[in-house]
Coordinates of C-alpha atoms in Angstrom, one line a residue:
Chain A
M240 CA 79.3 143.3 1.1
A241 CA 80.0 142.7 4.7
K242 CA 83.7 142.6 5.4
K243 CA 84.5 139.9 7.9
K244 CA 85.9 142.1 10.9
S245 CA 87.4 139.1 12.6
E246 CA 90.0 138.4 9.9
P247 CA 93.4 139.9 10.3
K248 CA 93.9 142.7 7.7
A249 CA 97.0 144.3 6.4
K250 CA 97.6 147.7 8.0
K251 CA 96.9 150.5 5.5
P252 CA 99.2 153.5 5.4
T253 CA 97.9 155.9 7.4
T254 CA 97.2 159.6 6.5
D255 CA 98.6 161.3 9.6
A256 CA 102.0 159.9 10.4
K257 CA 102.3 161.9 13.6
R258 CA 99.3 160.4 15.1
A259 CA 99.6 156.8 13.6
D260 CA 103.3 156.3 13.9
A261 CA 103.7 153.8 16.7
K262 CA 105.9 155.1 19.4
G263 CA 106.6 151.7 21.2
S264 CA 109.5 149.6 19.9
A265 CA 108.8 146.5 17.8
T266 CA 109.8 144.1 20.8
E267 CA 107.9 146.1 23.1
P268 CA 104.4 146.5 21.6
L269 CA 102.8 148.1 24.6
L270 CA 100.5 151.2 24.6
G271 CA 102.8 153.8 26.1
S272 CA 102.1 156.7 28.5
D273 CA 102.1 158.9 25.6
A274 CA 99.1 157.4 23.9
S275 CA 96.7 159.7 25.7
D276 CA 98.8 162.7 24.5
L277 CA 98.5 161.2 20.8
L278 CA 94.8 160.9 21.1
R279 CA 94.0 164.3 22.7
V280 CA 92.4 166.9 20.5
K281 CA 94.6 170.0 20.5
L282 CA 94.5 173.2 18.8
G283 CA 94.5 172.6 15.1
F284 CA 93.2 169.3 15.2
D285 CA 91.8 167.9 12.0
L286 CA 89.4 165.0 12.2
A287 CA 89.4 164.1 8.6
A288 CA 93.1 163.4 8.9
V289 CA 92.6 160.7 11.4
D290 CA 92.8 157.2 10.0
P291 CA 90.0 155.0 11.7
R292 CA 92.1 152.1 11.2
S293 CA 95.2 153.5 12.8
T294 CA 96.4 152.4 16.1
P295 CA 98.1 155.4 17.6
G296 CA 100.8 154.7 20.1
F297 CA 100.5 150.8 19.6
A298 CA 102.9 148.7 17.4
G299 CA 101.4 145.5 18.1
G300 CA 98.5 143.8 16.4
K301 CA 95.2 142.3 17.6
T302 CA 96.6 139.5 19.5
E303 CA 99.1 141.8 21.4
G304 CA 96.4 144.4 21.9
Q305 CA 93.8 141.9 23.5
E306 CA 96.7 140.6 25.8
Q307 CA 97.3 144.2 26.9
L308 CA 93.7 144.8 27.5
D309 CA 93.5 141.5 29.7
A310 CA 96.7 142.8 31.4
G311 CA 95.1 146.0 32.3
T312 CA 92.0 144.9 34.0
E313 CA 93.6 143.8 37.1
E314 CA 95.2 147.6 37.8
L315 CA 91.9 149.1 36.7
A316 CA 89.7 147.1 38.9
D317 CA 92.3 147.9 41.8
L318 CA 92.3 151.5 41.2
Q319 CA 88.6 151.5 41.0
E320 CA 88.3 150.0 44.3
R321 CA 90.7 152.6 45.7
L322 CA 88.6 155.3 44.4
F323 CA 85.6 154.0 45.8
A324 CA 87.3 153.4 49.0
A325 CA 88.8 156.8 49.2
S326 CA 85.5 158.4 49.0
K327 CA 84.3 156.8 52.1
G328 CA 87.2 158.7 53.8
G329 CA 85.8 161.9 52.1
A330 CA 87.8 162.2 49.0
P331 CA 85.7 164.1 46.4
E332 CA 87.1 162.5 43.2
S333 CA 85.0 160.7 40.7
V334 CA 85.5 159.9 36.9
L335 CA 83.1 160.7 34.1
L336 CA 83.8 158.8 30.9
V337 CA 81.7 160.5 28.1
L338 CA 81.3 158.3 25.0
Q339 CA 80.2 159.9 21.6
A340 CA 80.2 158.0 18.3
M341 CA 78.4 157.3 15.0
D342 CA 76.2 154.2 15.1
T343 CA 78.0 150.7 15.3
A344 CA 81.4 152.5 16.4
G345 CA 81.3 150.2 19.5
K346 CA 80.3 152.3 22.3
G347 CA 78.4 149.1 23.7
G348 CA 81.6 147.1 23.5
I349 CA 83.6 149.7 25.4
V350 CA 81.0 149.4 28.4
R351 CA 81.0 145.8 28.3
H352 CA 84.8 144.8 27.8
V353 CA 86.4 147.9 29.4
V354 CA 84.1 149.2 32.0
G355 CA 82.6 145.8 32.6
A356 CA 85.8 144.5 33.8
V357 CA 85.6 146.7 37.3
D358 CA 83.2 146.0 40.1
P359 CA 79.5 147.2 39.1
Q360 CA 79.1 148.6 42.4
G361 CA 81.5 151.3 41.5
V362 CA 80.0 152.2 38.2
A363 CA 77.1 154.4 37.3
L364 CA 76.2 154.1 33.6
T365 CA 73.5 156.1 31.9
A366 CA 72.4 155.6 28.3
F367 CA 71.1 158.9 27.1
K368 CA 67.9 158.6 24.7
A369 CA 65.7 161.0 23.0
P370 CA 64.8 163.3 25.8
T371 CA 61.4 162.7 27.6
A372 CA 58.6 165.2 27.9
E373 CA 59.9 166.1 31.5
E374 CA 63.4 166.5 30.3
L375 CA 62.4 168.9 27.4
R376 CA 61.0 171.2 29.9
H377 CA 64.4 171.9 31.3
S378 CA 67.8 173.0 30.0
F379 CA 69.5 170.6 28.0
L380 CA 72.1 170.1 30.7
W381 CA 69.4 169.4 33.4
R382 CA 69.2 165.4 32.8
V383 CA 73.0 165.2 32.4
R384 CA 73.6 167.1 35.7
R385 CA 71.5 164.7 37.6
K386 CA 73.5 161.6 36.3
L387 CA 76.7 163.0 37.2
P388 CA 78.9 160.5 39.3
T389 CA 79.1 160.9 42.9
P390 CA 82.5 160.7 44.7
G391 CA 84.0 157.4 44.4
L392 CA 82.2 156.3 41.3
I393 CA 83.1 155.9 37.6
G394 CA 80.3 157.4 35.7
V395 CA 79.6 156.6 32.2
F396 CA 77.5 158.5 29.6
D397 CA 76.7 156.5 26.5
R398 CA 75.8 159.5 24.4
S399 CA 75.4 162.8 26.5
H400 CA 74.9 166.5 26.3
Y401 CA 76.9 166.6 23.2
E402 CA 74.0 165.2 21.4
D403 CA 72.5 168.6 21.8
V404 CA 75.1 170.0 19.6
L405 CA 75.7 167.2 17.2
V406 CA 72.4 165.8 16.0
H407 CA 70.7 169.2 16.9
R408 CA 73.1 170.8 14.6
V409 CA 73.0 168.4 11.8
R410 CA 69.1 167.9 11.8
R411 CA 68.4 171.5 12.8
L412 CA 66.4 170.6 15.8
T413 CA 67.6 173.7 17.6
P414 CA 68.3 177.1 15.9
L415 CA 71.9 177.6 15.1
E416 CA 72.3 180.6 17.4
T417 CA 71.1 178.7 20.3
I418 CA 73.4 175.7 19.6
E419 CA 76.2 178.4 19.1
K420 CA 75.7 179.4 22.9
R421 CA 75.6 175.9 24.0
Y422 CA 79.2 175.2 23.3
E423 CA 80.1 177.8 26.1
Q424 CA 77.4 176.4 28.3
I425 CA 78.9 173.0 28.1
N426 CA 82.4 174.4 28.9
A427 CA 81.2 176.3 32.1
F428 CA 79.2 173.2 33.2
E429 CA 82.4 170.9 32.7
R430 CA 84.5 173.5 34.6
Q431 CA 82.1 173.3 37.4
T432 CA 82.2 169.4 37.3
A433 CA 85.8 169.3 37.2
A434 CA 86.2 171.7 40.1
A435 CA 83.8 169.5 42.3
G436 CA 86.2 166.6 41.9
T437 CA 85.1 164.9 38.7
R438 CA 87.8 163.9 36.1
I439 CA 86.3 164.4 32.6
V440 CA 87.4 161.7 29.9
K441 CA 85.6 162.6 26.6
V442 CA 86.0 159.9 24.0
M443 CA 84.7 160.1 20.4
L444 CA 85.1 156.8 18.8
H445 CA 86.0 157.3 15.0
I446 CA 84.8 154.8 12.7
S447 CA 85.0 154.9 8.7
P448 CA 81.9 154.9 6.8
E449 CA 83.2 151.5 5.1
E450 CA 83.4 149.7 8.3
Q451 CA 79.9 151.0 9.7
K452 CA 78.7 149.8 6.2
A453 CA 80.2 146.2 7.0
R454 CA 78.9 146.4 10.6
L455 CA 75.3 147.3 9.6
A456 CA 75.3 144.6 6.8
E457 CA 76.4 142.0 9.5
R458 CA 73.4 143.2 11.7
L459 CA 71.1 142.7 8.9
E460 CA 72.6 139.2 7.8
R461 CA 72.2 137.7 11.2
P462 CA 68.8 137.1 12.8
D463 CA 70.5 137.2 16.3
K464 CA 71.6 140.9 15.4
H465 CA 68.3 142.3 14.0
W466 CA 67.1 143.7 17.3
K467 CA 70.4 146.1 17.1
Y468 CA 69.6 147.4 13.9
R469 CA 67.1 150.5 13.5
P470 CA 66.2 151.9 10.0
G471 CA 66.9 155.2 11.4
D472 CA 70.7 154.3 11.5
L473 CA 70.7 154.8 7.6
D474 CA 69.1 158.2 7.8
D475 CA 72.1 159.3 10.0
R476 CA 74.4 157.5 7.6
A477 CA 73.1 159.3 4.9
L478 CA 74.2 162.6 6.6
W479 CA 77.8 161.3 7.4
P480 CA 79.7 164.5 6.2
D481 CA 77.2 166.8 8.1
F482 CA 77.9 164.6 11.3
Q483 CA 81.5 164.8 10.8
Q484 CA 81.6 168.6 10.3
A485 CA 79.3 168.8 13.5
Y486 CA 82.0 166.7 15.5
Q487 CA 84.7 168.7 14.3
I488 CA 83.2 171.8 15.4
A489 CA 82.2 170.5 19.0
L490 CA 85.9 169.0 19.4
D491 CA 87.2 172.3 18.5
R492 CA 84.9 174.4 20.8
T493 CA 84.8 172.0 23.8
S494 CA 88.1 170.4 24.3
T495 CA 89.6 172.2 27.1
E496 CA 92.5 171.7 29.6
L497 CA 90.0 170.2 32.3
A498 CA 87.7 168.3 29.9
P499 CA 89.7 167.3 26.8
W500 CA 88.5 165.3 23.9
H501 CA 90.2 162.2 22.7
V502 CA 89.5 160.9 19.2
V503 CA 89.9 157.0 19.4
P504 CA 90.3 155.3 15.9
A505 CA 87.6 152.6 16.2
D506 CA 87.6 150.6 13.0
R507 CA 89.7 148.1 15.2
K508 CA 87.6 147.2 18.1
W509 CA 90.5 145.9 19.9
Y510 CA 92.5 149.0 19.6
A511 CA 89.6 151.2 20.7
R512 CA 89.1 149.1 23.8
L513 CA 92.5 149.1 24.7
A514 CA 92.9 153.0 24.1
V515 CA 89.9 153.6 26.4
Q516 CA 91.1 151.4 29.0
H517 CA 94.3 153.3 28.8
L518 CA 92.7 156.7 29.2
L519 CA 90.9 155.5 32.3
L520 CA 94.0 153.9 33.7
Q521 CA 96.1 157.3 33.2
T522 CA 93.1 159.1 34.7
L523 CA 92.8 157.1 37.9
R524 CA 96.7 156.9 38.3
G525 CA 96.7 160.7 38.3
I526 CA 94.1 160.8 41.0
D527 CA 96.3 158.2 42.9
P528 CA 93.4 157.3 45.2
Q529 CA 94.5 156.1 48.7
W530 CA 93.0 153.9 51.1
P531 CA 91.2 156.1 53.7
A532 CA 92.4 156.0 57.5
A533 CA 90.2 154.2 59.8
D534 CA 87.5 157.0 61.4
F535 CA 87.3 154.5 64.6
D536 CA 89.6 153.2 67.2
V537 CA 91.1 150.0 65.6
E538 CA 92.4 148.5 68.9
K539 CA 89.1 149.2 70.6
E540 CA 87.2 147.5 68.1
K541 CA 89.5 144.6 68.1
K542 CA 89.0 144.1 71.7
R543 CA 85.2 144.5 71.3
L544 CA 85.1 141.9 68.6
A545 CA 87.2 139.4 70.7
G546 CA 84.4 139.6 73.4
L547 CA 81.8 139.1 70.9
Chain B
M233 CA 92.3 135.4 65.9
A234 CA 91.7 136.0 62.1
K235 CA 91.2 132.6 60.5
K236 CA 93.0 132.8 57.0
K237 CA 89.9 132.3 54.8
S238 CA 92.1 131.3 51.8
E239 CA 93.4 128.2 53.5
P240 CA 91.6 125.0 52.7
K241 CA 89.9 123.6 55.9
A242 CA 88.8 120.3 56.6
K243 CA 85.0 119.8 55.9
K244 CA 82.9 119.8 59.0
P245 CA 80.2 117.2 59.6
T246 CA 77.1 118.9 58.6
T247 CA 74.0 119.0 60.9
D248 CA 71.4 118.5 58.0
A249 CA 72.3 115.6 55.9
K250 CA 69.3 116.1 53.6
R251 CA 70.8 119.6 52.5
A252 CA 74.5 119.1 52.7
D253 CA 74.8 115.5 51.1
A254 CA 76.2 116.3 47.6
K255 CA 73.8 114.6 45.0
G256 CA 76.5 114.7 42.2
S257 CA 78.9 111.7 41.8
A258 CA 82.4 112.1 42.9
T259 CA 83.4 111.9 39.2
E260 CA 81.2 114.7 37.9
P261 CA 81.5 117.4 40.7
L262 CA 78.8 119.6 39.0
L263 CA 76.1 121.5 40.8
G264 CA 73.2 119.8 39.3
S265 CA 69.9 121.2 38.4
D266 CA 68.3 119.7 41.7
A267 CA 70.5 122.5 43.5
S268 CA 68.0 125.1 43.4
D269 CA 65.5 122.8 44.6
L270 CA 67.9 121.8 47.6
L271 CA 68.4 125.7 48.5
R272 CA 64.6 126.5 48.2
V273 CA 63.0 127.3 51.5
K274 CA 59.8 125.2 51.8
L275 CA 57.4 124.2 54.5
G276 CA 59.0 123.3 57.6
F277 CA 62.3 124.9 56.8
D278 CA 64.6 125.3 59.9
L279 CA 67.4 127.9 59.3
A280 CA 69.3 126.6 62.3
A281 CA 69.5 123.3 60.8
V282 CA 71.5 124.7 57.7
D283 CA 75.3 124.3 58.0
P284 CA 76.8 127.4 56.7
R285 CA 79.9 125.5 55.6
S286 CA 77.9 123.0 53.7
T287 CA 77.9 122.9 49.7
P288 CA 74.4 121.5 49.0
G289 CA 74.3 119.8 45.5
F290 CA 78.1 120.1 45.0
A291 CA 80.6 117.3 45.6
G292 CA 83.7 119.2 44.5
G293 CA 85.8 121.5 46.5
K294 CA 87.0 125.1 46.0
T295 CA 89.0 124.5 42.6
E296 CA 86.2 122.7 40.8
G297 CA 83.7 125.2 42.2
Q298 CA 85.7 128.0 40.8
E299 CA 86.2 126.2 37.4
Q300 CA 82.4 125.6 37.2
L301 CA 81.9 129.4 38.1
D302 CA 84.0 130.4 35.3
A303 CA 82.4 127.7 32.8
G304 CA 79.2 129.2 33.7
T305 CA 79.8 132.9 32.9
E306 CA 79.5 132.5 29.1
E307 CA 76.1 131.0 29.4
L308 CA 75.0 133.5 31.9
A309 CA 76.3 136.4 29.5
D310 CA 74.5 134.9 26.6
L311 CA 71.3 134.4 28.4
Q312 CA 71.4 138.0 29.6
E313 CA 72.0 139.3 26.2
R314 CA 69.2 137.3 24.9
L315 CA 66.9 138.6 27.8
F316 CA 67.8 142.1 26.9
A317 CA 67.2 141.6 23.1
A318 CA 63.7 139.9 23.6
S319 CA 62.6 143.0 25.6
K320 CA 63.2 145.1 22.6
G321 CA 60.7 142.8 20.7
G322 CA 58.2 143.3 23.3
A323 CA 58.9 140.5 25.9
P324 CA 57.9 141.8 29.2
E325 CA 60.4 139.6 31.3
S326 CA 63.0 140.6 33.5
V327 CA 64.8 139.1 36.5
L328 CA 65.2 140.4 40.1
L329 CA 67.9 139.1 42.4
V330 CA 67.2 140.2 46.0
L331 CA 70.3 139.8 48.4
Q332 CA 70.0 139.8 52.1
A333 CA 72.6 138.7 54.5
M334 CA 74.3 139.5 57.9
D335 CA 77.3 141.7 57.4
T336 CA 80.3 140.3 55.8
A337 CA 78.4 137.4 54.2
G338 CA 79.5 138.2 50.8
K339 CA 76.7 140.2 49.0
G340 CA 79.4 142.5 47.3
G341 CA 81.3 139.5 46.2
I342 CA 78.2 138.0 44.5
V343 CA 77.7 141.4 42.8
R344 CA 81.3 141.8 41.6
H345 CA 82.0 138.0 40.8
V346 CA 78.6 136.5 39.7
V347 CA 76.7 139.6 38.4
G348 CA 79.9 141.3 37.0
A349 CA 80.3 138.8 34.5
V350 CA 77.5 140.0 32.3
D351 CA 77.0 143.2 30.3
P352 CA 76.7 146.2 32.9
Q353 CA 74.2 147.7 30.3
G354 CA 71.9 144.7 31.3
V355 CA 71.9 144.9 34.9
A356 CA 70.2 147.6 37.4
L357 CA 71.8 147.5 40.6
T358 CA 70.4 149.0 43.9
A359 CA 72.1 149.2 47.1
F360 CA 69.4 150.1 49.7
K361 CA 70.6 152.1 52.8
A362 CA 68.9 153.8 55.6
P363 CA 65.8 155.3 54.1
T364 CA 66.0 159.2 53.2
A365 CA 63.5 161.6 54.7
E366 CA 61.7 161.5 51.4
E367 CA 61.6 157.6 51.6
L368 CA 60.2 157.8 54.9
R369 CA 57.2 159.8 53.9
H370 CA 56.1 157.1 51.9
S371 CA 55.2 153.3 52.5
F372 CA 58.2 150.9 52.8
L373 CA 57.8 149.5 49.5
W374 CA 57.7 152.9 47.5
R375 CA 61.4 153.1 47.2
V376 CA 61.5 149.5 46.3
R377 CA 58.9 149.7 43.7
R378 CA 60.7 152.5 41.7
K379 CA 63.7 150.4 41.6
L380 CA 62.2 147.3 40.0
P381 CA 63.9 146.3 36.9
T382 CA 62.2 147.2 33.4
P383 CA 61.9 144.4 30.8
G384 CA 65.0 143.0 29.6
L385 CA 67.2 143.9 32.8
I386 CA 68.5 141.9 35.7
G387 CA 67.8 143.9 38.8
V388 CA 69.7 143.3 41.7
F389 CA 68.9 144.4 45.2
D390 CA 71.7 144.6 47.8
R391 CA 69.4 144.7 50.8
S392 CA 65.9 145.5 50.2
H393 CA 62.3 145.6 51.5
Y394 CA 63.1 142.9 53.8
E395 CA 65.2 145.2 55.9
D396 CA 61.7 146.5 57.0
V397 CA 60.9 143.2 58.6
L398 CA 64.3 142.2 59.8
V399 CA 66.3 145.2 61.3
H400 CA 63.0 146.7 62.1
R401 CA 61.6 143.6 63.9
V402 CA 65.0 143.0 65.7
R403 CA 65.6 146.8 66.9
R404 CA 61.8 147.6 67.3
L405 CA 62.0 150.4 64.8
T406 CA 58.4 149.7 63.9
P407 CA 55.5 148.4 66.1
L408 CA 55.1 144.6 65.9
E409 CA 51.7 144.9 64.6
T410 CA 52.7 147.0 61.8
I411 CA 55.6 144.5 60.9
E412 CA 53.1 141.5 61.0
K413 CA 51.2 143.2 58.3
R414 CA 54.1 143.8 56.3
Y415 CA 54.6 140.0 55.3
E416 CA 51.4 140.0 53.5
Q417 CA 52.0 143.4 51.9
I418 CA 55.4 142.1 50.6
N419 CA 53.7 138.9 49.3
A420 CA 51.2 141.1 47.4
F421 CA 53.8 143.5 46.1
E422 CA 55.8 140.3 44.9
R423 CA 52.7 138.6 43.4
Q424 CA 52.1 141.8 41.6
T425 CA 55.6 142.2 40.5
A426 CA 55.8 138.5 39.2
A427 CA 52.6 138.9 37.3
A428 CA 54.2 141.9 35.4
G429 CA 56.8 139.5 34.2
T430 CA 59.6 139.8 36.8
R431 CA 61.0 136.5 37.9
I432 CA 62.2 137.0 41.6
V433 CA 65.1 135.3 43.1
K434 CA 65.6 135.8 46.9
V435 CA 68.5 134.7 48.3
M436 CA 69.8 134.9 52.0
L437 CA 73.6 134.4 52.2
H438 CA 73.9 132.4 55.4
I439 CA 77.1 132.8 57.3
S440 CA 78.2 131.5 60.7
P441 CA 79.1 133.6 63.6
E442 CA 82.6 132.3 63.7
E443 CA 83.1 132.9 59.9
Q444 CA 81.9 136.5 60.4
K445 CA 84.3 136.9 63.3
A446 CA 87.2 136.0 61.1
R447 CA 86.1 138.2 58.4
L448 CA 85.6 141.2 60.8
A449 CA 89.0 140.6 62.3
E450 CA 90.5 140.7 58.8
R451 CA 88.8 144.0 58.2
L452 CA 90.4 145.3 61.3
E453 CA 93.9 143.7 60.7
R454 CA 94.4 145.1 57.2
P455 CA 94.4 148.8 56.7
D456 CA 93.2 148.4 53.0
K457 CA 90.0 146.9 54.6
H458 CA 89.4 149.6 57.1
W459 CA 87.1 151.5 55.0
K460 CA 84.8 148.2 55.0
Y461 CA 84.6 148.1 58.7
R462 CA 81.7 150.0 60.6
P463 CA 81.6 149.8 64.4
G464 CA 77.7 149.3 63.9
D465 CA 78.7 145.9 62.5
L466 CA 79.4 144.7 66.0
D467 CA 76.0 146.0 67.3
D468 CA 74.3 143.8 64.8
R469 CA 76.7 141.0 65.7
A470 CA 75.6 141.2 69.4
L471 CA 72.1 140.5 68.3
W472 CA 72.9 137.5 66.3
P473 CA 70.1 135.1 67.6
D474 CA 67.6 137.9 67.1
F475 CA 68.4 138.4 63.6
Q476 CA 68.4 134.7 63.0
Q477 CA 65.0 134.3 64.4
A478 CA 63.8 137.4 62.3
Y479 CA 65.2 135.6 59.2
Q480 CA 63.5 132.4 60.2
I481 CA 60.0 134.3 60.5
A482 CA 60.5 136.2 57.3
L483 CA 61.6 133.0 55.2
D484 CA 58.5 131.2 56.6
R485 CA 56.1 133.9 55.7
T486 CA 57.3 135.2 52.4
S487 CA 58.9 132.1 50.7
T488 CA 56.1 131.8 47.9
E489 CA 55.6 129.9 44.8
L490 CA 56.2 132.9 42.6
A491 CA 58.9 134.4 45.0
P492 CA 60.8 131.7 46.7
W493 CA 63.6 132.3 49.2
H494 CA 66.8 130.2 48.8
V495 CA 69.3 130.1 51.8
V496 CA 72.6 129.6 50.4
P497 CA 75.4 128.4 52.8
A498 CA 78.0 131.1 52.6
D499 CA 81.1 130.4 54.8
R500 CA 82.6 129.2 51.5
K501 CA 82.6 132.1 49.4
W502 CA 83.2 130.1 46.3
Y503 CA 80.2 127.9 46.9
A504 CA 77.8 131.0 47.6
R505 CA 78.9 132.5 44.2
L506 CA 78.6 129.3 42.4
A507 CA 74.9 128.6 44.0
V508 CA 73.7 132.1 43.2
Q509 CA 74.9 132.0 39.7
H510 CA 73.3 128.6 39.3
L511 CA 70.0 130.1 40.5
L512 CA 70.3 132.9 37.9
L513 CA 71.1 130.6 35.1
Q514 CA 67.9 128.3 36.0
T515 CA 65.8 131.3 36.3
L516 CA 66.9 132.4 32.7
R517 CA 66.7 129.1 31.3
G518 CA 63.2 129.0 32.5
I519 CA 62.5 132.1 30.7
D520 CA 64.3 130.8 27.7
P521 CA 64.5 134.3 26.0
Q522 CA 64.6 134.6 22.1
W523 CA 66.1 136.8 19.7
P524 CA 63.1 139.1 18.5
A525 CA 62.0 139.0 15.0
A526 CA 63.0 142.2 12.8
D527 CA 60.2 144.7 13.1
F528 CA 61.4 146.2 9.6
D529 CA 61.7 145.0 6.1
V530 CA 65.2 143.1 6.0
E531 CA 65.6 142.9 2.4
K532 CA 64.5 146.4 1.8
E533 CA 67.1 147.6 4.5
K534 CA 69.9 145.7 2.7
K535 CA 69.1 147.5 -0.6
R536 CA 69.0 150.7 1.0
L537 CA 72.3 150.2 2.9
A538 CA 73.8 148.9 -0.6
G539 CA 73.2 152.3 -2.0
L540 CA 74.6 154.4 1.0

């Protein structure tokens, strides 16, 4: 029942040639700068047409993908340090990575293997669980706003305010007319956040139900994975089509110029990690953070130091 | 003026043979399990006798030290995951690493290179700055207590409640009689914290004034390091003997059975990182966290999954 995920598998034909067709040449299997464009949710986007096993923008296999991931960590760490340093000089920029996905899609692996490659002092990670009693007394955006990254930081949301239009829609935890208003509230909130200097990178990790079944089966097979399994995961799984529909609506309504969604095929963990690293790299390159100028008299300090 | 830190330097004779004399044999330059004992602050400890360039318990050089650091990351990451998992099964244990040091001693490097090797989802890092107006309205332990790691986490304090008996003593920010009471308040607080399941690892990174001068000079030489430099660093440097005395007193008064201090020579960054990794490894091995048993019926869940 459990597929062995680590075995190389033949690449299945993809259902969406435009997205899945690798743009890199066979001799240069790099994830090109067009990958973020390939992954971005635009007008007319169809989630059902995205093959979760595809590797948009990347012609290589697992080995090349892992090599490129390793190769990218140094630049990512350097850009993160520059972002952090620039904020000490007054630069307002920060980055916010929003991760949403069905269970087992690999959010944790992204945090560990992509975000985990940079200095933890530059990262503000928040895993949003079911809201507390205090949080429920406020607007659904209240707890999220409090966790926005301050200048210089890379914020990561493991789940987010999107739960309030995803699981709330599927499980009818909130009246539909309230949910309908939330999309625009989210857009306004994200516009405000972007205007303050936060570059928002929203990622849906897109896994297939078959791959989820294999991953859940593995968690049930291995005693060292039992702690990751929740019987509630299967309740969500039973509502798969409803969740996909809720995602489609959220993607349609909240993929904006300033805060676009990216749907990252996630049946191949190595690809998803590479793609998210790429999105972060592109975002940070876009900021192009600079070392700040000294706000003190360097020569004077050198003289003081020499005398001490 | 700036020494190039990366150049190999001749090993200076050490002032404290008992500490600096490597216990490992020349053919097996490993940091032995006795290293934490060598570094621990015991009755009669004399800070001035610790050579900041020594490498207690380690007979190898920089290359071997870096190799052993790399070799330890996998075990550290595995133990951290087990600690995290065990808490899901109700285990109360957590770890708290307290880092104190003079400026430039390498606290940031410890966080990046030692703590940064484990899953960021399992780490709760707090850098304590000058207290805010709200924090000043409470006891000096108030803000610290709120940042203690919850079960399963490795908490890291970059500076801590010890600032309230170090800089406060040196700069007379608090009356001496109040400071005298704080040592016992700290011990009581740490006893309470340990009793709740938190293993406390306190580390003073011990740097020499010469090495600090070289590191500050480098920050002044390199425009990409200016942001790390604060003119206030020199004000502290001018009070070096006072700070050393305040450390000696704090170490004497607060190195306890349940929350011992370790003085880690830090002129060689590679050694300090290796030593702190070792202290974390020993602490986690002592906890010996186990994968928790499933709190659900595994066979029943397998059947449910098969049908979905």
